[in-house]
Short mmCIF file of C-alpha atoms in Angstrom, two decimals:
data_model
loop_
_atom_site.label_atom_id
_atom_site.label_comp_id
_atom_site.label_asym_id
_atom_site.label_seq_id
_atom_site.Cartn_x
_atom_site.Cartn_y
_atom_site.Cartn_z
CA UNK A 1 75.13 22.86 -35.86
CA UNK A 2 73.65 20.87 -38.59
CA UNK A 3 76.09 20.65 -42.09
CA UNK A 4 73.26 23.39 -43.76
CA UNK A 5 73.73 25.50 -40.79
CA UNK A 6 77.76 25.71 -41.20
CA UNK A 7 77.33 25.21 -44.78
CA UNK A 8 75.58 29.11 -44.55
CA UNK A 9 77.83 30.21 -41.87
CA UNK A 10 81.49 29.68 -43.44
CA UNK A 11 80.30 29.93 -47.25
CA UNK A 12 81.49 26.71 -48.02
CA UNK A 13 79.16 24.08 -50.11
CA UNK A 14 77.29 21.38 -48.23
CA UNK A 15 79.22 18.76 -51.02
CA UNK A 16 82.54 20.72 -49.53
CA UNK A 17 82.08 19.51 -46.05
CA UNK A 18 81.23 16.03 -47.19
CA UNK A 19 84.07 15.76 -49.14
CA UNK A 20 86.31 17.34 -46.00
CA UNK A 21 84.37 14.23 -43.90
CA UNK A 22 85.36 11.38 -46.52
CA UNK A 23 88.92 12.85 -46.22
CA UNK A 24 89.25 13.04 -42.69
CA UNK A 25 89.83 16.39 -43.04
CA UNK A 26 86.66 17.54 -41.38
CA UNK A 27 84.50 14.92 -39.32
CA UNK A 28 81.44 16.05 -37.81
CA UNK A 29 81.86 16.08 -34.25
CA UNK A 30 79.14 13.67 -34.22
CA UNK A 31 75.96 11.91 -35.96
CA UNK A 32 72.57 11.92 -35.26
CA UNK A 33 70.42 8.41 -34.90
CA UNK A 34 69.51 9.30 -38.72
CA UNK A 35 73.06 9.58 -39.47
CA UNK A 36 72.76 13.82 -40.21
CA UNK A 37 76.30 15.44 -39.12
CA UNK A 38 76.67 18.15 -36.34
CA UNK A 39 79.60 20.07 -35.91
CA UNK A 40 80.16 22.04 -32.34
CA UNK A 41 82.69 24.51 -31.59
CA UNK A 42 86.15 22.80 -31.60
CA UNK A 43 85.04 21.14 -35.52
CA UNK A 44 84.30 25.02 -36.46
CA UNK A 45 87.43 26.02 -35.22
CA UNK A 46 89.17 23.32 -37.36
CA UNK A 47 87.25 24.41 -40.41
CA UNK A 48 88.15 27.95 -39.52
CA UNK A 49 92.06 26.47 -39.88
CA UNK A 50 91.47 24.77 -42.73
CA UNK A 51 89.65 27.50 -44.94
CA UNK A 52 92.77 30.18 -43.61
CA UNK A 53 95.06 27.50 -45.14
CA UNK A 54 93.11 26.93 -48.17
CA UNK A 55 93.21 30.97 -49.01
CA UNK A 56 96.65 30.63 -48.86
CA UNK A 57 96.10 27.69 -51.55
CA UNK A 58 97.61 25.15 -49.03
CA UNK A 59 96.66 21.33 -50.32
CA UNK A 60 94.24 19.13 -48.72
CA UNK A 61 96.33 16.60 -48.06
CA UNK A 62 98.84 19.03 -46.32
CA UNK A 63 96.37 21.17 -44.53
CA UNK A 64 95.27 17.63 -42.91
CA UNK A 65 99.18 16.69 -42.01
CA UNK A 66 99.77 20.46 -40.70
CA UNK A 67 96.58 20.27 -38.08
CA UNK A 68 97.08 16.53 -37.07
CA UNK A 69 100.66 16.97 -36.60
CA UNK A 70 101.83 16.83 -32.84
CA UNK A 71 103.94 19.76 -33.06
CA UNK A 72 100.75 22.06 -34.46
CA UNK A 73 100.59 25.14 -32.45
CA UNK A 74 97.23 27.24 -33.24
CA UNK A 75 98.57 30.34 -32.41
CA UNK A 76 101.57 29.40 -34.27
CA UNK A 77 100.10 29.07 -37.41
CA UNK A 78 97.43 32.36 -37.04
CA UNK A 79 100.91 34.60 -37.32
CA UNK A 80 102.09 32.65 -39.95
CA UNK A 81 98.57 32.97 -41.64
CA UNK A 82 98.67 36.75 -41.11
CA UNK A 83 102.18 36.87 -42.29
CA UNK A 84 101.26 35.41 -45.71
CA UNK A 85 98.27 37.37 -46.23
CA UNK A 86 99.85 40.64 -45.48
CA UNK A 87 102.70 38.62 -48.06
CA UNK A 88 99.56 38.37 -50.31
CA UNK A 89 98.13 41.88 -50.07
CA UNK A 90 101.33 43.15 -50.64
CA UNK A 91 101.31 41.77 -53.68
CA UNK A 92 97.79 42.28 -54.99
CA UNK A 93 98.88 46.02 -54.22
CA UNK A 94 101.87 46.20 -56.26
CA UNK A 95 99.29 44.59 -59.24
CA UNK A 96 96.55 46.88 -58.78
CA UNK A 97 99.89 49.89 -58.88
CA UNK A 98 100.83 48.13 -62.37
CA UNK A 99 97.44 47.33 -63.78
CA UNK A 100 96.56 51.54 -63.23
CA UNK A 101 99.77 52.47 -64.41
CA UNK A 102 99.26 50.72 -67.66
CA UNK A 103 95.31 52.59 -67.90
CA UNK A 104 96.95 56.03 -67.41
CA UNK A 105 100.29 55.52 -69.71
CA UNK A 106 99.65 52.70 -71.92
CA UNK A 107 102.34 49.46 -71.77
CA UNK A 108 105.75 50.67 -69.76
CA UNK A 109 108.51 50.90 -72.00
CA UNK A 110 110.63 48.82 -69.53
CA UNK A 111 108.11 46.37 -69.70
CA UNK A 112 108.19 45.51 -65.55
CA UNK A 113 106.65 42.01 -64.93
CA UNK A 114 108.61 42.44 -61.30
CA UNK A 115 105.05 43.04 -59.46
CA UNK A 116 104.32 39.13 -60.70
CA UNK A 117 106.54 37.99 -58.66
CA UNK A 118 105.77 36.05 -55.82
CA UNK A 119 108.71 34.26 -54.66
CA UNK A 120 108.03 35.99 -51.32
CA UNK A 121 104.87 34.34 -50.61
CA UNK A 122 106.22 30.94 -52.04
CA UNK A 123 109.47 31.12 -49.76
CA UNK A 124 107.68 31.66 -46.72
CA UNK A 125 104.73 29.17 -47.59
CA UNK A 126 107.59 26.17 -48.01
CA UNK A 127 108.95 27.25 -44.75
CA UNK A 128 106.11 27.29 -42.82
CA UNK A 129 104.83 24.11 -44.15
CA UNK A 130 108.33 22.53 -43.41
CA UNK A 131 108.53 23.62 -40.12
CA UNK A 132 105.34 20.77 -38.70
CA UNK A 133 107.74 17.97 -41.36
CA UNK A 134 110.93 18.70 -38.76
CA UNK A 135 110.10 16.26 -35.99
CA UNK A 136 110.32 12.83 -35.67
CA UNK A 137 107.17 12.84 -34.15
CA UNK A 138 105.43 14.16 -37.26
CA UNK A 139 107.09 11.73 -39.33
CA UNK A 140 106.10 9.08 -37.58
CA UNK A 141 102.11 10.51 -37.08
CA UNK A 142 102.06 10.77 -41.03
CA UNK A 143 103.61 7.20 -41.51
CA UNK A 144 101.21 5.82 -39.53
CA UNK A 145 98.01 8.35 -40.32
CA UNK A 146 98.40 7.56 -44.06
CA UNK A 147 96.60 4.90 -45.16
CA UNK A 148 93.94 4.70 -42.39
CA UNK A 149 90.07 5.04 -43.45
CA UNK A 150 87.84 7.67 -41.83
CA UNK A 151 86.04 4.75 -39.44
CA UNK A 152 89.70 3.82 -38.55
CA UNK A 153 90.25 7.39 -37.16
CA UNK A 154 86.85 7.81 -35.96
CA UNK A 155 87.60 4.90 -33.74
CA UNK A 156 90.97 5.68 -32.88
CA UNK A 157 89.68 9.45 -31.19
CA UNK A 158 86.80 7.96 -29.68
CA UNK A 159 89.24 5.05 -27.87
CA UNK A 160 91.11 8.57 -26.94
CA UNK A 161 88.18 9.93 -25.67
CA UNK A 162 87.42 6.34 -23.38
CA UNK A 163 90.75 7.04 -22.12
CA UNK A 164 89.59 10.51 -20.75
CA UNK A 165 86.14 8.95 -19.63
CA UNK A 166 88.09 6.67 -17.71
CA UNK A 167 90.89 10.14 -15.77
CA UNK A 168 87.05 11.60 -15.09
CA UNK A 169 86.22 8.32 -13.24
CA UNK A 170 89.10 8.60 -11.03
CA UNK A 171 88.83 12.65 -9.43
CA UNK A 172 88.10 11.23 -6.72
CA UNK A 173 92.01 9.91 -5.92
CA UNK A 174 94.41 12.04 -5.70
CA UNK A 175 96.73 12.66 -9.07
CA UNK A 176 99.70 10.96 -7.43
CA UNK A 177 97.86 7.74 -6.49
CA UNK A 178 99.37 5.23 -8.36
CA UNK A 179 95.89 3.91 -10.03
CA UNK A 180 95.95 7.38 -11.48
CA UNK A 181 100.13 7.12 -13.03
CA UNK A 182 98.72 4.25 -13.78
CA UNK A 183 96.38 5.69 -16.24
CA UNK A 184 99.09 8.00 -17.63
CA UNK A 185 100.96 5.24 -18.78
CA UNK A 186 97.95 3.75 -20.30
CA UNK A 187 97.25 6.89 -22.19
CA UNK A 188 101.17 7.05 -23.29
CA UNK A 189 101.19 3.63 -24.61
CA UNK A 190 98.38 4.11 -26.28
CA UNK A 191 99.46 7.66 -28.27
CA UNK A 192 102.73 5.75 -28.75
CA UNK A 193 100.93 2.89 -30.80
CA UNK A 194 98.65 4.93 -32.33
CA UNK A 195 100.26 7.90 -33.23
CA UNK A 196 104.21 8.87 -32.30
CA UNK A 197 106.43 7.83 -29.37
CA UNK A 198 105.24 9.39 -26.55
CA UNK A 199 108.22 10.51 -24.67
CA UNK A 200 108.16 12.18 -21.37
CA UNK A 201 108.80 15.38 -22.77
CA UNK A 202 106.31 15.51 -25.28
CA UNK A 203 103.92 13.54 -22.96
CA UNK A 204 104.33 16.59 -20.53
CA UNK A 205 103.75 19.22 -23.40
CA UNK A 206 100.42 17.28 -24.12
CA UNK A 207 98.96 17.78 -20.79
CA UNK A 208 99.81 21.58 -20.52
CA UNK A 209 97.78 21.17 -23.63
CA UNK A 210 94.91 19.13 -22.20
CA UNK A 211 94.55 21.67 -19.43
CA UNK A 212 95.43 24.86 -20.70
CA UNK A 213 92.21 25.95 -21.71
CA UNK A 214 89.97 26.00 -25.03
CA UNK A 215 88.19 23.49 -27.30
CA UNK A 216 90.63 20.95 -26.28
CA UNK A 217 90.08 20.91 -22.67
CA UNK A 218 86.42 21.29 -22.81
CA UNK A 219 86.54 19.02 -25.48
CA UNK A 220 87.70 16.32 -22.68
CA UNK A 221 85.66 17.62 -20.00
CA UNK A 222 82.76 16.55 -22.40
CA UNK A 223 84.16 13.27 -22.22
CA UNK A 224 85.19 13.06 -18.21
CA UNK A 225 82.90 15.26 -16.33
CA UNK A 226 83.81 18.58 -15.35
CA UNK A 227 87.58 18.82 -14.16
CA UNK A 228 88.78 16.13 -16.16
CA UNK A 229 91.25 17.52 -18.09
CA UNK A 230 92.93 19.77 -15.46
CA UNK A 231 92.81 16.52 -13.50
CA UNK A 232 94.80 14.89 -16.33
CA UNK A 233 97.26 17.67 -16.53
CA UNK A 234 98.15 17.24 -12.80
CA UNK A 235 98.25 13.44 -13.39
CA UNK A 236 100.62 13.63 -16.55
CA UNK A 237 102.61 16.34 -14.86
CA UNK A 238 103.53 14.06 -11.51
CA UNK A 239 104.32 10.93 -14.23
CA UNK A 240 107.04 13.35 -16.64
CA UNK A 241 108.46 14.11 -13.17
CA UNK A 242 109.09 10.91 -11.90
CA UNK A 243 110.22 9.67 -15.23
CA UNK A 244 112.35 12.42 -16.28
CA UNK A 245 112.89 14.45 -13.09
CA UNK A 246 115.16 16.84 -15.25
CA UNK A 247 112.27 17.84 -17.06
CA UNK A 248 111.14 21.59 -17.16
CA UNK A 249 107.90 22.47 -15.58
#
């Protein structure tokens, strides 16, 4: 989709999405030969993300750290998004109860301002938005995401992407062979210097992640060929074994 065509779609202004671009919040999926932005399915899923957050009145900047972070869990974060708004309706409710009690009876004596309150919604917004700062991993991503430009990023996913070109190449062997491991521990290195030590254990939790369905794996697929990221899965799953053979499945 073209930036008009999602501009109409999620209601958000075409200077909105630029903006979300410049950030790095938001980058089209890719441009056309006259540089116009298109978006497919896994960027309107991210903008989906973002605008839940922003109702919420979640930052940018965090918004950003909460989606890149390795420990983000979409699912996760929809039942912490529901949470909040039911948090937030609940609240609207009790003003709407205090604005008609004040039509019907004038000002209450007691003067109640308790239906203001919303240290409920602020407690469980800080928690939630602590929960992706826990990890080392996260630390590290954000140390090390901070200060790059959009073109730096851009060209860090697309290396990513190479990496997956390159698994697709290979369906041919069989997971185990060791040109494939091989591979793995390219890939591990590589999310190690670019983003967070990639240890076994979260190396294995990637793959499940690669494979397990959704924008993500098609996402690679695009990249590889057809295959390619239950391919990886397999691949990544026989490497955490051999390197951690305590690890669980």
């Amino acid at each position: 989709m073209t930036v008009n065509e999602v501009s109409k779609l999620a209601g958000v202004s075409v200077r909105t999405l630029h903006y979300y671009d410049r950030i790095g919040l938001l980058c089209p999926t890719k441009l056309t030969e006259a540089g116009y932005r298109l978006y497919d399915d896994m960027a309107l899923e991210r903008l989906q993300s973002i605008l839940l957050f922003r109702e919420l009145q979640f930052p940018l900047k965090e918004i950003r750290a909460i989606l890149d972070s390795p420990d983000f869990d979409r699912k996760k974060a929809l039942d912490q998004q529901i949470t909040l708004l039911e948090l937030k309706k609940e609240h609207i409710e009790n003003l709407i109860d205090l604005a008609r009690g004040i039509k019907l009876t004038g000002v209450r004596p007691l003067m109640d301002f308790s239906a203001f309150d919303t240290s409920k919604i602020d407690e469980y917004a800080k928690q939630a938005k602590e929960m992706y700062g826990q990890s080392e991993a996260y630390r590290e991503f954000e140390e090390k995401n901070k200060n790059r430009s959009k073109e730096e990023l851009t060209a860090i996913s697309q290396s990513m992407m190479g990496l997956f070109q390159e698994f697709g190449a290979m369906q041919t062997l069989p997971p185990e062979d060791k040109r494939v491991q091989a591979q793995v521990e390219k890939l591990r290195a590589f999310i190690t210097e670019h983003f967070y030590n990639c240890t076994p254990d979260i190396l294995r939790s990637l793959g499940k992640m690669y494979g397990g369905g959704g924008s993500m794996s098609e996402n690679i697929d695009r990249a590889g060929g057809a295959g390619t990221a239950a391919f990886a899965d397999q691949a990544i799953r026989i490497y955490c074994k051999r390197q951690a053979p305590d690890l669980a499945e």
